[in-house]
Amino acid sequence: METIYTLEWMKQVARQARSENRLVGLVPTMGALHGGHFSLIRAAQQQCAPVITSIFVNPKQFAAHEDLDKYPRQLEADRAALEGMRVDYLFAPTAKEMYPDGFRTYVTVEGLSERLEGKSRPGHFRGVTTVVLKLFEIVQPHFAFFGRKDAQQAHIIRRMAQDLNLDTAVVVCPIVREADGLALSSRNAYLNPAERQAATVLHRALGAARQEIAMGERDALRLMGVMRKVLDAEPLAATDYVEIVDTENFEPITRLRRGCLVLLGVFVGKTRLLDNMLVEEKNGEFLVSL
Ligand code: AMP
């Protein structure tokens, strides 16, 4: 595996691969790699060669009060893990190269970026879309892989790619979980033992909704009520939002329909955790993917 630090060299390597008619795959990450990231890499390796994994803790997507300084950084361990997976390139640009003095240009997916996660984290998605567009320009991947764990982010990036006629197909992969249901996340490292136990409440709330759906419940408000009850019973958790939205446009819905996402944003102690489940209708039946 080659580690690339400069934008110019990354562009050249990726351009060369494209000119050889190879399918270039990109897996953007902020490092502190875990099984969720690895699943994206494996999905990329099934479709693409070369696979490029980027590690960049993007300062533009952290608000002033957020955890930029203490966000976990472990480049050497990450590099060894990627090497073990036979990733072709690790792209690890510096903030100075990505955002040189005088940087002024941002891209925003309007309307979507201000809701749900965006409401609690102003400017977050503007930072995400800006860095992802830059990565897409530098690497020009045929495919880019994202996790459904961050469902709103994946949706916003897909919208951006469509709206700006980008040549990159956005692939969204399933959520990887711990044995007790907690979705893997670099931020789980912030949880103390009591919080780690309490953090299963997100999965438990989704599970309660899944059970109601299996018993025939279709009313979104009632399903949200069931989840809130589970979340409210956990003293270390503070719910930010519980919503059920249409997968096509992320608008809230009142009754389950063809494709919807049940979304949770919850603080456990000071750590913000996300989780969601996908509900799809097939032949009159509602199938739930956690
Ligand atoms: P991050 O490093 O947290 O920015 O995440 C990089 C990518 O990995 C994003 O597309 C995330 O959605 C994805 N990801 C993070 N956690 C998981 C998980 N538990 N399962 C699947 N994908 C994940």
PDB file of C-alpha atoms and ligand atoms in Angstrom:
ATOM      1  CA  MET A   1       0.000   0.000   0.000  1.00  0.00           C
ATOM      2  CA  GLU A   2       1.239   3.451  -0.856  1.00  0.00           C
ATOM      3  CA  THR A   3       0.468   6.391   1.432  1.00  0.00           C
ATOM      4  CA  ILE A   4      -0.141   9.635  -0.433  1.00  0.00           C
ATOM      5  CA  TYR A   5      -0.020  12.981   1.341  1.00  0.00           C
ATOM      6  CA  THR A   6      -0.215  15.500  -1.502  1.00  0.00           C
ATOM      7  CA  LEU A   7      -3.186  16.409  -3.666  1.00  0.00           C
ATOM      8  CA  GLU A   8      -1.082  16.593  -6.820  1.00  0.00           C
ATOM      9  CA  TRP A   9       0.293  13.057  -6.471  1.00  0.00           C
ATOM     10  CA  MET A  10      -3.152  11.694  -5.576  1.00  0.00           C
ATOM     11  CA  LYS A  11      -4.571  13.303  -8.720  1.00  0.00           C
ATOM     12  CA  GLN A  12      -1.843  11.821 -10.888  1.00  0.00           C
ATOM     13  CA  VAL A  13      -2.169   8.313  -9.477  1.00  0.00           C
ATOM     14  CA  ALA A  14      -5.966   8.341  -9.809  1.00  0.00           C
ATOM     15  CA  ARG A  15      -5.838   9.809 -13.310  1.00  0.00           C
ATOM     16  CA  GLN A  16      -3.369   7.138 -14.375  1.00  0.00           C
ATOM     17  CA  ALA A  17      -5.672   4.377 -13.056  1.00  0.00           C
ATOM     18  CA  ARG A  18      -8.643   5.873 -14.908  1.00  0.00           C
ATOM     19  CA  SER A  19      -6.654   6.123 -18.121  1.00  0.00           C
ATOM     20  CA  GLU A  20      -5.922   2.381 -17.817  1.00  0.00           C
ATOM     21  CA  ASN A  21      -9.700   1.796 -17.674  1.00  0.00           C
ATOM     22  CA  ARG A  22      -9.499   0.568 -14.090  1.00  0.00           C
ATOM     23  CA  LEU A  23     -12.485   1.134 -11.791  1.00  0.00           C
ATOM     24  CA  VAL A  24     -11.444   3.536  -9.061  1.00  0.00           C
ATOM     25  CA  GLY A  25     -13.158   3.189  -5.654  1.00  0.00           C
ATOM     26  CA  LEU A  26     -12.959   5.748  -2.852  1.00  0.00           C
ATOM     27  CA  VAL A  27     -13.777   5.181   0.834  1.00  0.00           C
ATOM     28  CA  PRO A  28     -13.682   8.539   2.649  1.00  0.00           C
ATOM     29  CA  THR A  29     -13.114   8.360   6.416  1.00  0.00           C
ATOM     30  CA  MET A  30     -11.896  10.417   9.353  1.00  0.00           C
ATOM     31  CA  GLY A  31      -9.716   7.550  10.595  1.00  0.00           C
ATOM     32  CA  ALA A  32      -9.787   5.717  13.953  1.00  0.00           C
ATOM     33  CA  LEU A  33     -10.835   2.858  11.719  1.00  0.00           C
ATOM     34  CA  HIS A  34     -13.215   0.130  12.895  1.00  0.00           C
ATOM     35  CA  GLY A  35     -15.355  -2.670  11.490  1.00  0.00           C
ATOM     36  CA  GLY A  36     -17.798  -0.190   9.932  1.00  0.00           C
ATOM     37  CA  HIS A  37     -15.028   1.345   7.839  1.00  0.00           C
ATOM     38  CA  PHE A  38     -13.629  -2.085   6.995  1.00  0.00           C
ATOM     39  CA  SER A  39     -17.012  -3.220   5.649  1.00  0.00           C
ATOM     40  CA  LEU A  40     -17.013  -0.245   3.248  1.00  0.00           C
ATOM     41  CA  ILE A  41     -13.508  -1.152   2.126  1.00  0.00           C
ATOM     42  CA  ARG A  42     -14.528  -4.772   1.503  1.00  0.00           C
ATOM     43  CA  ALA A  43     -17.539  -3.599  -0.513  1.00  0.00           C
ATOM     44  CA  ALA A  44     -15.229  -1.333  -2.521  1.00  0.00           C
ATOM     45  CA  GLN A  45     -12.767  -4.159  -3.157  1.00  0.00           C
ATOM     46  CA  GLN A  46     -15.548  -6.305  -4.600  1.00  0.00           C
ATOM     47  CA  GLN A  47     -16.269  -3.734  -7.295  1.00  0.00           C
ATOM     48  CA  CYS A  48     -13.125  -1.661  -7.723  1.00  0.00           C
ATOM     49  CA  ALA A  49      -9.369  -1.734  -8.172  1.00  0.00           C
ATOM     50  CA  PRO A  50      -7.620   0.351  -7.104  1.00  0.00           C
ATOM     51  CA  VAL A  51      -9.345   1.133  -3.802  1.00  0.00           C
ATOM     52  CA  ILE A  52      -8.321   4.398  -2.189  1.00  0.00           C
ATOM     53  CA  THR A  53      -9.136   5.036   1.471  1.00  0.00           C
ATOM     54  CA  SER A  54      -8.872   8.615   2.606  1.00  0.00           C
ATOM     55  CA  ILE A  55      -8.241   9.646   6.193  1.00  0.00           C
ATOM     56  CA  PHE A  56      -8.857  13.305   6.890  1.00  0.00           C
ATOM     57  CA  VAL A  57     -10.282  14.777  10.082  1.00  0.00           C
ATOM     58  CA  ASN A  58     -12.100  17.580   8.321  1.00  0.00           C
ATOM     59  CA  PRO A  59     -12.034  20.734  10.477  1.00  0.00           C
ATOM     60  CA  LYS A  60     -14.828  22.331   8.407  1.00  0.00           C
ATOM     61  CA  GLN A  61     -17.433  19.860   9.612  1.00  0.00           C
ATOM     62  CA  PHE A  62     -16.855  20.493  13.319  1.00  0.00           C
ATOM     63  CA  ALA A  63     -18.630  23.421  14.970  1.00  0.00           C
ATOM     64  CA  ALA A  64     -16.606  25.631  17.350  1.00  0.00           C
ATOM     65  CA  HIS A  65     -17.825  23.825  20.495  1.00  0.00           C
ATOM     66  CA  GLU A  66     -17.335  20.326  19.048  1.00  0.00           C
ATOM     67  CA  ASP A  67     -14.650  17.666  19.472  1.00  0.00           C
ATOM     68  CA  LEU A  68     -12.136  18.507  16.675  1.00  0.00           C
ATOM     69  CA  ASP A  69      -9.140  18.599  19.023  1.00  0.00           C
ATOM     70  CA  LYS A  70      -9.962  15.443  20.905  1.00  0.00           C
ATOM     71  CA  TYR A  71     -11.276  13.459  17.912  1.00  0.00           C
ATOM     72  CA  PRO A  72      -9.336  10.128  17.969  1.00  0.00           C
ATOM     73  CA  ARG A  73      -6.278  10.132  15.686  1.00  0.00           C
ATOM     74  CA  GLN A  74      -4.210   6.961  15.158  1.00  0.00           C
ATOM     75  CA  LEU A  75      -2.693   7.146  11.696  1.00  0.00           C
ATOM     76  CA  GLU A  76      -0.046   4.454  12.256  1.00  0.00           C
ATOM     77  CA  ALA A  77      -2.539   1.873  13.542  1.00  0.00           C
ATOM     78  CA  ASP A  78      -4.943   2.771  10.732  1.00  0.00           C
ATOM     79  CA  ARG A  79      -2.185   2.437   8.156  1.00  0.00           C
ATOM     80  CA  ALA A  80      -1.290  -1.041   9.463  1.00  0.00           C
ATOM     81  CA  ALA A  81      -4.947  -2.123   9.333  1.00  0.00           C
ATOM     82  CA  LEU A  82      -5.330  -0.878   5.751  1.00  0.00           C
ATOM     83  CA  GLU A  83      -2.104  -2.603   4.768  1.00  0.00           C
ATOM     84  CA  GLY A  84      -3.483  -5.841   6.257  1.00  0.00           C
ATOM     85  CA  MET A  85      -6.616  -5.459   4.134  1.00  0.00           C
ATOM     86  CA  ARG A  86      -4.528  -4.940   1.004  1.00  0.00           C
ATOM     87  CA  VAL A  87      -5.924  -1.500   0.312  1.00  0.00           C
ATOM     88  CA  ASP A  88      -4.076   0.017  -2.667  1.00  0.00           C
ATOM     89  CA  TYR A  89      -3.695   3.615  -1.510  1.00  0.00           C
ATOM     90  CA  LEU A  90      -4.113   5.553   1.696  1.00  0.00           C
ATOM     91  CA  PHE A  91      -4.743   9.223   0.964  1.00  0.00           C
ATOM     92  CA  ALA A  92      -3.958  11.323   4.054  1.00  0.00           C
ATOM     93  CA  PRO A  93      -3.808  14.988   3.073  1.00  0.00           C
ATOM     94  CA  THR A  94      -2.953  17.760   5.532  1.00  0.00           C
ATOM     95  CA  ALA A  95      -5.486  20.432   6.511  1.00  0.00           C
ATOM     96  CA  LYS A  96      -3.113  23.049   5.143  1.00  0.00           C
ATOM     97  CA  GLU A  97      -3.203  21.432   1.691  1.00  0.00           C
ATOM     98  CA  MET A  98      -6.955  20.895   1.698  1.00  0.00           C
ATOM     99  CA  TYR A  99      -7.679  24.410   2.981  1.00  0.00           C
ATOM    100  CA  PRO A 100      -4.792  26.730   2.105  1.00  0.00           C
ATOM    101  CA  ASP A 101      -4.876  30.363   3.234  1.00  0.00           C
ATOM    102  CA  GLY A 102      -7.538  32.243   1.320  1.00  0.00           C
ATOM    103  CA  PHE A 103      -9.886  29.240   0.958  1.00  0.00           C
ATOM    104  CA  ARG A 104     -13.414  30.611   0.481  1.00  0.00           C
ATOM    105  CA  THR A 105     -15.604  28.223  -1.484  1.00  0.00           C
ATOM    106  CA  TYR A 106     -18.281  25.947  -0.004  1.00  0.00           C
ATOM    107  CA  VAL A 107     -21.031  23.774  -1.407  1.00  0.00           C
ATOM    108  CA  THR A 108     -24.359  23.362   0.408  1.00  0.00           C
ATOM    109  CA  VAL A 109     -27.282  21.050  -0.265  1.00  0.00           C
ATOM    110  CA  GLU A 110     -30.033  23.461   0.717  1.00  0.00           C
ATOM    111  CA  GLY A 111     -32.977  22.537   2.912  1.00  0.00           C
ATOM    112  CA  LEU A 112     -31.652  19.084   3.787  1.00  0.00           C
ATOM    113  CA  SER A 113     -28.514  20.338   5.513  1.00  0.00           C
ATOM    114  CA  GLU A 114     -30.366  22.369   8.144  1.00  0.00           C
ATOM    115  CA  ARG A 115     -32.612  19.577   9.440  1.00  0.00           C
ATOM    116  CA  LEU A 116     -32.135  16.693  11.917  1.00  0.00           C
ATOM    117  CA  GLU A 117     -28.334  16.408  12.402  1.00  0.00           C
ATOM    118  CA  GLY A 118     -27.909  19.797  10.749  1.00  0.00           C
ATOM    119  CA  LYS A 119     -30.218  21.488  13.241  1.00  0.00           C
ATOM    120  CA  SER A 120     -28.066  20.402  16.176  1.00  0.00           C
ATOM    121  CA  ARG A 121     -24.814  20.884  14.277  1.00  0.00           C
ATOM    122  CA  PRO A 122     -25.026  24.123  12.243  1.00  0.00           C
ATOM    123  CA  GLY A 123     -22.541  24.149   9.363  1.00  0.00           C
ATOM    124  CA  HIS A 124     -21.784  20.437   9.748  1.00  0.00           C
ATOM    125  CA  PHE A 125     -23.157  19.259   6.405  1.00  0.00           C
ATOM    126  CA  ARG A 126     -21.715  22.259   4.559  1.00  0.00           C
ATOM    127  CA  GLY A 127     -18.314  21.042   5.788  1.00  0.00           C
ATOM    128  CA  VAL A 128     -19.095  17.459   4.788  1.00  0.00           C
ATOM    129  CA  THR A 129     -20.301  18.250   1.265  1.00  0.00           C
ATOM    130  CA  THR A 130     -17.410  20.641   0.674  1.00  0.00           C
ATOM    131  CA  VAL A 131     -14.755  18.100   1.652  1.00  0.00           C
ATOM    132  CA  VAL A 132     -16.462  15.239  -0.186  1.00  0.00           C
ATOM    133  CA  LEU A 133     -16.739  17.314  -3.374  1.00  0.00           C
ATOM    134  CA  LYS A 134     -13.032  18.154  -3.064  1.00  0.00           C
ATOM    135  CA  LEU A 135     -12.166  14.461  -2.577  1.00  0.00           C
ATOM    136  CA  PHE A 136     -14.328  13.527  -5.583  1.00  0.00           C
ATOM    137  CA  GLU A 137     -12.532  16.161  -7.698  1.00  0.00           C
ATOM    138  CA  ILE A 138      -9.076  15.042  -6.607  1.00  0.00           C
ATOM    139  CA  VAL A 139      -9.680  11.285  -6.976  1.00  0.00           C
ATOM    140  CA  GLN A 140     -12.495  11.264  -9.571  1.00  0.00           C
ATOM    141  CA  PRO A 141     -13.620   7.840  -8.364  1.00  0.00           C
ATOM    142  CA  HIS A 142     -16.130   5.783 -10.329  1.00  0.00           C
ATOM    143  CA  PHE A 143     -17.642   4.644  -7.022  1.00  0.00           C
ATOM    144  CA  ALA A 144     -17.551   6.125  -3.521  1.00  0.00           C
ATOM    145  CA  PHE A 145     -18.679   4.134  -0.486  1.00  0.00           C
ATOM    146  CA  PHE A 146     -20.564   5.490   2.534  1.00  0.00           C
ATOM    147  CA  GLY A 147     -22.295   3.893   5.528  1.00  0.00           C
ATOM    148  CA  ARG A 148     -26.032   3.960   6.204  1.00  0.00           C
ATOM    149  CA  LYS A 149     -25.062   4.633   9.843  1.00  0.00           C
ATOM    150  CA  ASP A 150     -24.885   8.282   8.752  1.00  0.00           C
ATOM    151  CA  ALA A 151     -28.020   8.055   6.622  1.00  0.00           C
ATOM    152  CA  GLN A 152     -28.644  11.785   6.283  1.00  0.00           C
ATOM    153  CA  GLN A 153     -25.039  12.348   5.244  1.00  0.00           C
ATOM    154  CA  ALA A 154     -25.270   9.605   2.592  1.00  0.00           C
ATOM    155  CA  HIS A 155     -28.529  11.081   1.303  1.00  0.00           C
ATOM    156  CA  ILE A 156     -27.095  14.603   1.113  1.00  0.00           C
ATOM    157  CA  ILE A 157     -23.984  13.388  -0.728  1.00  0.00           C
ATOM    158  CA  ARG A 158     -26.089  11.441  -3.199  1.00  0.00           C
ATOM    159  CA  ARG A 159     -28.207  14.564  -3.787  1.00  0.00           C
ATOM    160  CA  MET A 160     -25.067  16.648  -4.350  1.00  0.00           C
ATOM    161  CA  ALA A 161     -23.654  14.119  -6.826  1.00  0.00           C
ATOM    162  CA  GLN A 162     -26.938  14.155  -8.739  1.00  0.00           C
ATOM    163  CA  ASP A 163     -27.426  17.929  -8.649  1.00  0.00           C
ATOM    164  CA  LEU A 164     -23.866  18.685  -9.756  1.00  0.00           C
ATOM    165  CA  ASN A 165     -23.742  15.911 -12.404  1.00  0.00           C
ATOM    166  CA  LEU A 166     -20.735  14.293 -10.765  1.00  0.00           C
ATOM    167  CA  ASP A 167     -19.268  11.197 -12.417  1.00  0.00           C
ATOM    168  CA  THR A 168     -19.146   9.297  -9.131  1.00  0.00           C
ATOM    169  CA  ALA A 169     -21.775   6.737  -8.115  1.00  0.00           C
ATOM    170  CA  VAL A 170     -22.561   6.885  -4.395  1.00  0.00           C
ATOM    171  CA  VAL A 171     -22.876   3.410  -2.826  1.00  0.00           C
ATOM    172  CA  VAL A 172     -24.501   3.139   0.623  1.00  0.00           C
ATOM    173  CA  CYS A 173     -23.567   0.093   2.757  1.00  0.00           C
ATOM    174  CA  PRO A 174     -25.338  -1.499   5.780  1.00  0.00           C
ATOM    175  CA  ILE A 175     -24.664  -0.636   9.431  1.00  0.00           C
ATOM    176  CA  VAL A 176     -22.080  -2.750  11.271  1.00  0.00           C
ATOM    177  CA  ARG A 177     -22.938  -3.312  14.948  1.00  0.00           C
ATOM    178  CA  GLU A 178     -21.395  -4.648  18.131  1.00  0.00           C
ATOM    179  CA  ALA A 179     -22.795  -7.937  19.454  1.00  0.00           C
ATOM    180  CA  ASP A 180     -25.202  -5.999  21.729  1.00  0.00           C
ATOM    181  CA  GLY A 181     -26.511  -3.899  18.835  1.00  0.00           C
ATOM    182  CA  LEU A 182     -24.555  -0.675  19.322  1.00  0.00           C
ATOM    183  CA  ALA A 183     -23.563   0.735  15.918  1.00  0.00           C
ATOM    184  CA  LEU A 184     -19.767   0.916  15.587  1.00  0.00           C
ATOM    185  CA  SER A 185     -18.491   4.492  15.692  1.00  0.00           C
ATOM    186  CA  SER A 186     -15.154   6.193  16.346  1.00  0.00           C
ATOM    187  CA  ARG A 187     -16.986   8.257  18.984  1.00  0.00           C
ATOM    188  CA  ASN A 188     -17.882   5.153  21.019  1.00  0.00           C
ATOM    189  CA  ALA A 189     -14.329   5.478  22.410  1.00  0.00           C
ATOM    190  CA  TYR A 190     -15.549   8.497  24.432  1.00  0.00           C
ATOM    191  CA  LEU A 191     -18.055   6.406  26.404  1.00  0.00           C
ATOM    192  CA  ASN A 192     -17.207   5.355  29.962  1.00  0.00           C
ATOM    193  CA  PRO A 193     -18.332   1.835  30.999  1.00  0.00           C
ATOM    194  CA  ALA A 194     -21.722   2.980  32.342  1.00  0.00           C
ATOM    195  CA  GLU A 195     -22.362   5.087  29.239  1.00  0.00           C
ATOM    196  CA  ARG A 196     -21.270   2.233  26.981  1.00  0.00           C
ATOM    197  CA  GLN A 197     -23.964   0.078  28.555  1.00  0.00           C
ATOM    198  CA  ALA A 198     -26.547   2.854  28.332  1.00  0.00           C
ATOM    199  CA  ALA A 199     -25.661   3.388  24.644  1.00  0.00           C
ATOM    200  CA  THR A 200     -27.504   0.193  23.702  1.00  0.00           C
ATOM    201  CA  VAL A 201     -30.692   2.203  24.261  1.00  0.00           C
ATOM    202  CA  LEU A 202     -30.634   3.412  20.629  1.00  0.00           C
ATOM    203  CA  HIS A 203     -30.725  -0.140  19.328  1.00  0.00           C
ATOM    204  CA  ARG A 204     -33.297  -1.111  21.944  1.00  0.00           C
ATOM    205  CA  ALA A 205     -35.575   1.787  20.905  1.00  0.00           C
ATOM    206  CA  LEU A 206     -35.325   0.799  17.242  1.00  0.00           C
ATOM    207  CA  GLY A 207     -35.981  -2.816  18.222  1.00  0.00           C
ATOM    208  CA  ALA A 208     -39.157  -1.785  20.053  1.00  0.00           C
ATOM    209  CA  ALA A 209     -40.375   0.032  16.935  1.00  0.00           C
ATOM    210  CA  ARG A 210     -39.522  -2.976  14.803  1.00  0.00           C
ATOM    211  CA  GLN A 211     -41.632  -5.166  17.056  1.00  0.00           C
ATOM    212  CA  GLU A 212     -44.600  -2.772  16.768  1.00  0.00           C
ATOM    213  CA  ILE A 213     -44.241  -2.756  12.971  1.00  0.00           C
ATOM    214  CA  ALA A 214     -44.225  -6.561  12.975  1.00  0.00           C
ATOM    215  CA  MET A 215     -47.495  -6.459  14.942  1.00  0.00           C
ATOM    216  CA  GLY A 216     -49.067  -4.192  12.336  1.00  0.00           C
ATOM    217  CA  GLU A 217     -48.431  -0.662  13.581  1.00  0.00           C
ATOM    218  CA  ARG A 218     -48.140   1.766  10.647  1.00  0.00           C
ATOM    219  CA  ASP A 219     -48.683   5.118  12.381  1.00  0.00           C
ATOM    220  CA  ALA A 220     -45.420   7.101  12.526  1.00  0.00           C
ATOM    221  CA  LEU A 221     -46.401   9.193  15.562  1.00  0.00           C
ATOM    222  CA  ARG A 222     -47.253   6.105  17.592  1.00  0.00           C
ATOM    223  CA  LEU A 223     -43.987   4.418  16.582  1.00  0.00           C
ATOM    224  CA  MET A 224     -42.058   7.532  17.591  1.00  0.00           C
ATOM    225  CA  GLY A 225     -43.886   7.492  20.932  1.00  0.00           C
ATOM    226  CA  VAL A 226     -42.835   3.879  21.538  1.00  0.00           C
ATOM    227  CA  MET A 227     -39.183   4.752  20.868  1.00  0.00           C
ATOM    228  CA  ARG A 228     -39.266   7.885  23.038  1.00  0.00           C
ATOM    229  CA  LYS A 229     -40.583   5.822  25.923  1.00  0.00           C
ATOM    230  CA  VAL A 230     -37.604   3.444  25.691  1.00  0.00           C
ATOM    231  CA  LEU A 231     -35.144   6.355  25.353  1.00  0.00           C
ATOM    232  CA  ASP A 232     -36.694   8.333  28.241  1.00  0.00           C
ATOM    233  CA  ALA A 233     -36.304   5.320  30.543  1.00  0.00           C
ATOM    234  CA  GLU A 234     -32.504   5.476  30.176  1.00  0.00           C
ATOM    235  CA  PRO A 235     -31.182   8.032  32.702  1.00  0.00           C
ATOM    236  CA  LEU A 236     -27.824   8.575  30.926  1.00  0.00           C
ATOM    237  CA  ALA A 237     -29.483   9.302  27.569  1.00  0.00           C
ATOM    238  CA  ALA A 238     -30.922  12.612  26.326  1.00  0.00           C
ATOM    239  CA  THR A 239     -32.840  12.416  23.079  1.00  0.00           C
ATOM    240  CA  ASP A 240     -32.146  15.053  20.447  1.00  0.00           C
ATOM    241  CA  TYR A 241     -34.518  13.743  17.779  1.00  0.00           C
ATOM    242  CA  VAL A 242     -36.640  10.754  16.836  1.00  0.00           C
ATOM    243  CA  GLU A 243     -38.015  10.989  13.315  1.00  0.00           C
ATOM    244  CA  ILE A 244     -39.401   8.847  10.549  1.00  0.00           C
ATOM    245  CA  VAL A 245     -38.709  10.177   7.061  1.00  0.00           C
ATOM    246  CA  ASP A 246     -39.246   9.157   3.446  1.00  0.00           C
ATOM    247  CA  THR A 247     -36.004   7.729   2.003  1.00  0.00           C
ATOM    248  CA  GLU A 248     -36.546   9.656  -1.251  1.00  0.00           C
ATOM    249  CA  ASN A 249     -36.644  13.186   0.149  1.00  0.00           C
ATOM    250  CA  PHE A 250     -36.075  12.928   3.914  1.00  0.00           C
ATOM    251  CA  GLU A 251     -39.439  14.614   4.599  1.00  0.00           C
ATOM    252  CA  PRO A 252     -41.238  13.458   7.784  1.00  0.00           C
ATOM    253  CA  ILE A 253     -44.104  11.034   7.168  1.00  0.00           C
ATOM    254  CA  THR A 254     -47.241  10.247   9.159  1.00  0.00           C
ATOM    255  CA  ARG A 255     -47.738   6.629   8.038  1.00  0.00           C
ATOM    256  CA  LEU A 256     -45.182   4.021   6.981  1.00  0.00           C
ATOM    257  CA  ARG A 257     -44.849   3.785   3.238  1.00  0.00           C
ATOM    258  CA  ARG A 258     -42.696   2.160   0.536  1.00  0.00           C
ATOM    259  CA  GLY A 259     -39.314   3.286   1.813  1.00  0.00           C
ATOM    260  CA  CYS A 260     -38.665   5.085   5.059  1.00  0.00           C
ATOM    261  CA  LEU A 261     -35.930   5.595   7.598  1.00  0.00           C
ATOM    262  CA  VAL A 262     -36.416   5.671  11.345  1.00  0.00           C
ATOM    263  CA  LEU A 263     -33.744   8.065  12.629  1.00  0.00           C
ATOM    264  CA  LEU A 264     -32.363   8.652  16.122  1.00  0.00           C
ATOM    265  CA  GLY A 265     -29.944  11.291  17.434  1.00  0.00           C
ATOM    266  CA  VAL A 266     -29.230  10.781  21.135  1.00  0.00           C
ATOM    267  CA  PHE A 267     -26.708  12.118  23.634  1.00  0.00           C
ATOM    268  CA  VAL A 268     -25.281   9.514  25.976  1.00  0.00           C
ATOM    269  CA  GLY A 269     -23.428  11.562  28.545  1.00  0.00           C
ATOM    270  CA  LYS A 270     -21.689  14.179  26.398  1.00  0.00           C
ATOM    271  CA  THR A 271     -21.347  11.899  23.376  1.00  0.00           C
ATOM    272  CA  ARG A 272     -23.733  12.271  20.451  1.00  0.00           C
ATOM    273  CA  LEU A 273     -24.726   8.944  18.941  1.00  0.00           C
ATOM    274  CA  LEU A 274     -26.707   8.166  15.805  1.00  0.00           C
ATOM    275  CA  ASP A 275     -28.613   5.125  14.703  1.00  0.00           C
ATOM    276  CA  ASN A 276     -31.359   4.274  12.264  1.00  0.00           C
ATOM    277  CA  MET A 277     -33.292   1.498  10.628  1.00  0.00           C
ATOM    278  CA  LEU A 278     -34.586   1.136   7.110  1.00  0.00           C
ATOM    279  CA  VAL A 279     -38.190   0.079   6.503  1.00  0.00           C
ATOM    280  CA  GLU A 280     -39.131  -1.114   3.037  1.00  0.00           C
ATOM    281  CA  GLU A 281     -42.413  -2.439   1.705  1.00  0.00           C
ATOM    282  CA  LYS A 282     -42.266  -5.487  -0.523  1.00  0.00           C
ATOM    283  CA  ASN A 283     -45.422  -7.257  -1.715  1.00  0.00           C
ATOM    284  CA  GLY A 284     -47.483  -5.636   1.033  1.00  0.00           C
ATOM    285  CA  GLU A 285     -45.026  -6.634   3.755  1.00  0.00           C
ATOM    286  CA  PHE A 286     -42.794  -4.266   5.690  1.00  0.00           C
ATOM    287  CA  LEU A 287     -39.181  -5.427   5.888  1.00  0.00           C
ATOM    288  CA  VAL A 288     -36.975  -3.830   8.514  1.00  0.00           C
ATOM    289  CA  SER A 289     -33.162  -3.586   8.259  1.00  0.00           C
ATOM    290  CA  LEU A 290     -31.392  -2.555  11.423  1.00  0.00           C
TER     291      LEU A 290
HETATM  292  P1  AMP B   1     -16.311   8.537   9.741  1.00  0.00           P
HETATM  293  O1  AMP B   1     -14.876   8.114   9.774  1.00  0.00           O
HETATM  294  O2  AMP B   1     -17.014   8.433  11.042  1.00  0.00           O
HETATM  295  O3  AMP B   1     -16.504   9.866   9.042  1.00  0.00           O
HETATM  296  O4  AMP B   1     -17.037   7.457   8.815  1.00  0.00           O
HETATM  297  C1  AMP B   1     -16.571   7.170   7.519  1.00  0.00           C
HETATM  298  C2  AMP B   1     -17.603   6.326   6.808  1.00  0.00           C
HETATM  299  O5  AMP B   1     -17.806   5.116   7.522  1.00  0.00           O
HETATM  300  C3  AMP B   1     -18.964   7.012   6.693  1.00  0.00           C
HETATM  301  O6  AMP B   1     -19.494   6.774   5.398  1.00  0.00           O
HETATM  302  C4  AMP B   1     -19.773   6.334   7.759  1.00  0.00           C
HETATM  303  O7  AMP B   1     -21.154   6.313   7.492  1.00  0.00           O
HETATM  304  C5  AMP B   1     -19.198   4.926   7.714  1.00  0.00           C
HETATM  305  N1  AMP B   1     -19.474   4.225   8.975  1.00  0.00           N
HETATM  306  C6  AMP B   1     -19.184   4.649  10.227  1.00  0.00           C
HETATM  307  N2  AMP B   1     -19.640   3.763  11.142  1.00  0.00           N
HETATM  308  C7  AMP B   1     -20.233   2.760  10.449  1.00  0.00           C
HETATM  309  C8  AMP B   1     -20.890   1.551  10.825  1.00  0.00           C
HETATM  310  N3  AMP B   1     -21.043   1.189  12.091  1.00  0.00           N
HETATM  311  N4  AMP B   1     -21.373   0.754   9.839  1.00  0.00           N
HETATM  312  C9  AMP B   1     -21.229   1.113   8.535  1.00  0.00           C
HETATM  313  N5  AMP B   1     -20.622   2.235   8.121  1.00  0.00           N
HETATM  314  C10 AMP B   1     -20.133   3.048   9.053  1.00  0.00           C
END
